Short mmCIF file of C-alpha atoms in Angstrom, two decimals:
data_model
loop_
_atom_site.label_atom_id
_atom_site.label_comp_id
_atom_site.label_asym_id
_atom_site.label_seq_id
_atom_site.Cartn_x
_atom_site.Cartn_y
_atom_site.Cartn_z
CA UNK R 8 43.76 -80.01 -61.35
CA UNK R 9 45.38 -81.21 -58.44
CA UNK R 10 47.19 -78.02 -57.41
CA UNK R 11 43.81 -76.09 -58.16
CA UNK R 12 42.29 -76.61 -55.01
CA UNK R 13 44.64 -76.26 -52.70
CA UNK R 14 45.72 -73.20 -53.80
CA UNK R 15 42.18 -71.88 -53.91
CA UNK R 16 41.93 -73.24 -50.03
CA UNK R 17 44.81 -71.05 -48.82
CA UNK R 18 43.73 -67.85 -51.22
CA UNK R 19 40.79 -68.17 -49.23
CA UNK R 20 42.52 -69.04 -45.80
CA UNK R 21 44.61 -66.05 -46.36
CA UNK R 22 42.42 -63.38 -47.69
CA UNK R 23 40.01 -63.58 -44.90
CA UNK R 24 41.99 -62.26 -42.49
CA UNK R 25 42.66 -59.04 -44.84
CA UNK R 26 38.52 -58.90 -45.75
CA UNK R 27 38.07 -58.69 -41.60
CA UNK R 28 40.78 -56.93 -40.85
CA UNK R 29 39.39 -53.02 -39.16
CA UNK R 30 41.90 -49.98 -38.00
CA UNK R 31 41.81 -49.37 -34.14
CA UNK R 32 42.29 -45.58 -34.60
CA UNK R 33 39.28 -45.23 -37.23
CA UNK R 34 39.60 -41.82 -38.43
CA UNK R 35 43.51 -40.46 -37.11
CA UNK R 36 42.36 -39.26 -33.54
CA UNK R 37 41.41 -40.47 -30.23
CA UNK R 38 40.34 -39.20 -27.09
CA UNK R 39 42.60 -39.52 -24.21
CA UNK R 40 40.75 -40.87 -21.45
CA UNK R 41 41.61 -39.37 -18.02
CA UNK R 42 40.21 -39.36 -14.61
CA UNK R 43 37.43 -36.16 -14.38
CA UNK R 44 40.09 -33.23 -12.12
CA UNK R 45 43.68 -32.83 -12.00
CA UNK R 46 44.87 -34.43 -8.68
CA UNK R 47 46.18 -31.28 -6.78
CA UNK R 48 49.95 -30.96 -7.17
CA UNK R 49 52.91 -28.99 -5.36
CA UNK R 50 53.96 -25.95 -7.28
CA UNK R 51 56.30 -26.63 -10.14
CA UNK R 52 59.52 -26.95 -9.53
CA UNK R 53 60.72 -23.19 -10.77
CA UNK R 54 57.25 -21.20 -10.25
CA UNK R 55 57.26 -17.80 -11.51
CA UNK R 56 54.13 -16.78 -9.82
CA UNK R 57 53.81 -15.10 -6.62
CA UNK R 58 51.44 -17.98 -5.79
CA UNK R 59 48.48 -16.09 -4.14
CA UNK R 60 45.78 -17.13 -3.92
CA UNK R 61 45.30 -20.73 -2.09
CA UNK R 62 42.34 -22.82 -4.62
CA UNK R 63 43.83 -24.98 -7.15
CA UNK R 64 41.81 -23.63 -10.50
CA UNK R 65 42.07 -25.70 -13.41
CA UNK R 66 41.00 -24.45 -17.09
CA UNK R 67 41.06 -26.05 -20.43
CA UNK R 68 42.22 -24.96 -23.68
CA UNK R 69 40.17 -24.75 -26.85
CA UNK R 70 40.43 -27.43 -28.96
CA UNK R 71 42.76 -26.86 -32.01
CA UNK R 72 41.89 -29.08 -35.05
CA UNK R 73 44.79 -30.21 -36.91
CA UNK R 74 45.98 -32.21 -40.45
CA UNK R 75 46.75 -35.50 -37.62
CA UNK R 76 43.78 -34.71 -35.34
CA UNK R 77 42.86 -32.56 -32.56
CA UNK R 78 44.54 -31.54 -29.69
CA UNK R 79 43.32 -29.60 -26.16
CA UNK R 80 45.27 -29.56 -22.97
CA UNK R 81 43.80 -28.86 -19.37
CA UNK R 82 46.27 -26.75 -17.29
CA UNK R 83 46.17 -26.59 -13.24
CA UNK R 84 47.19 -23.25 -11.60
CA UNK R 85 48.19 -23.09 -7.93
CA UNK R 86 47.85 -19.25 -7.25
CA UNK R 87 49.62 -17.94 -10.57
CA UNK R 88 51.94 -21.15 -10.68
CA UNK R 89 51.22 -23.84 -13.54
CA UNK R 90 51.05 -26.95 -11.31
CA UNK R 91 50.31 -29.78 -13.72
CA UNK R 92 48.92 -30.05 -17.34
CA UNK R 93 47.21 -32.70 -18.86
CA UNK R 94 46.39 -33.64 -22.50
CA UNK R 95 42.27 -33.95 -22.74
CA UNK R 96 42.87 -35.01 -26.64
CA UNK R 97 45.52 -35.90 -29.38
CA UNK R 98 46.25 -37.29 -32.10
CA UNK R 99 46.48 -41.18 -32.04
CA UNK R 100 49.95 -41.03 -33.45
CA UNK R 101 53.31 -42.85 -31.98
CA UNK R 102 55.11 -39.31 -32.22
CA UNK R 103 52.47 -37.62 -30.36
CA UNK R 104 52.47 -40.18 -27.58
CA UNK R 105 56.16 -39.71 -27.59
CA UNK R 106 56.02 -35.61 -27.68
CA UNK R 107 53.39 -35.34 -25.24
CA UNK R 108 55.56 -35.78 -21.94
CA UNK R 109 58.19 -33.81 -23.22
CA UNK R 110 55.55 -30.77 -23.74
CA UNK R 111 54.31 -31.46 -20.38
CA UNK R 112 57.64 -31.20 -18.32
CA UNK R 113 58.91 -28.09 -20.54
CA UNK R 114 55.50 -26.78 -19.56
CA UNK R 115 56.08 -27.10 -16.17
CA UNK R 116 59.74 -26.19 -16.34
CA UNK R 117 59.70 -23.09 -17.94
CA UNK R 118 55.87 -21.97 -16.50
CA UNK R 119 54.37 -21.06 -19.84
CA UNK R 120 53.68 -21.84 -23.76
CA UNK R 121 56.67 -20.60 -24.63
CA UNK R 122 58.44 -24.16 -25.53
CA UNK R 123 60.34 -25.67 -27.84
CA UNK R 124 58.53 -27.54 -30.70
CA UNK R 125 59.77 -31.60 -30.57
CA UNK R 126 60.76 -32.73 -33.33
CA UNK R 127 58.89 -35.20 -35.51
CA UNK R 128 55.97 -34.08 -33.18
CA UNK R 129 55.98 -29.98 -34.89
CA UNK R 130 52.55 -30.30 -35.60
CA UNK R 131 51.12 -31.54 -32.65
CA UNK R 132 53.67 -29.02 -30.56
CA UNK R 133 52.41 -26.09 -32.26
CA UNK R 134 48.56 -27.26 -31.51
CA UNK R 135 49.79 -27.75 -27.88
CA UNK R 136 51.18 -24.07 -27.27
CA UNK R 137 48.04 -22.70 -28.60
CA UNK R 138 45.68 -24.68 -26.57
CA UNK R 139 47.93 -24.14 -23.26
CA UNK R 140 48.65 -20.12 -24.22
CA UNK R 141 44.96 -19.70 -24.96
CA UNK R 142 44.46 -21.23 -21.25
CA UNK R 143 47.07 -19.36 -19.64
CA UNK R 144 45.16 -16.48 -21.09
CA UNK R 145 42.07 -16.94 -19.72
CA UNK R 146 43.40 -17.54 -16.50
CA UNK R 147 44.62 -14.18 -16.36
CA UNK R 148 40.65 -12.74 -16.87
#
């Protein structure tokens, strides 16, 4: 009878912590928070626009729901030059926030969707292109 209640006591002391215990990412996804514009940028480093046209416009992609979340991107253009692109959403996964800057500098790089996929990220990559092709698109309307 002796060990009865102290084991109860620490049952208790340690199961509370498990009954209380709530996920910070609730259902997979998360919002990336981010200031309201793109700060204007210089062209990117190997633009493959003829860069007419002097206004900065920036347009976002659709959303594209996926199995980890969604995932829309917001693209800059300096005349017909992709100056900087910016995740609006994705998923709230330790891949994705690894991918993401990869995306964003092949992006700029190579001036279009046409990327490679990152590995362990193929998912979210794919979602990305199709967002940032489906922008590139519409800036050409």
């Amino acid at each position: 009878m002796k060990r009865v209640l102290p084991v109860l006591a620490l049952t208790v002391i340690g199961v509370i912590p498990v009954w209380r215990y709530a996920p910070s990412h609730g259902n997979g996804s998360t919002t990336v928070t981010a200031p309201p514009s793109l700060p204007s940028l210089p062209a990117g480093p190997s633009g493959s626009g003829s860069g007419s046209g002097s206004g900065a416009v920036v347009l976002a992609g659709p959303v594209i729901d996926t199995e980890k979340g969604p995932v829309q991107v917001e693209v800059a253009f300096t005349g017909d030059t992709i100056s900087a692109v910016r995740m609006l959403r994705q998923p709230d996964h330790p891949q994705t926030h690894a991918a993401v800057p990869t995306l964003i500098e092949d992006t700029l790089r190579l001036q279009g969707a046409d990327i490679d996929t990152v590995s362990g990220a193929t998912i979210t990559s794919d979602a990305y292109k199709d967002s940032l092709q489906a922008a590139i698109d519409a800036k050409g309307n």
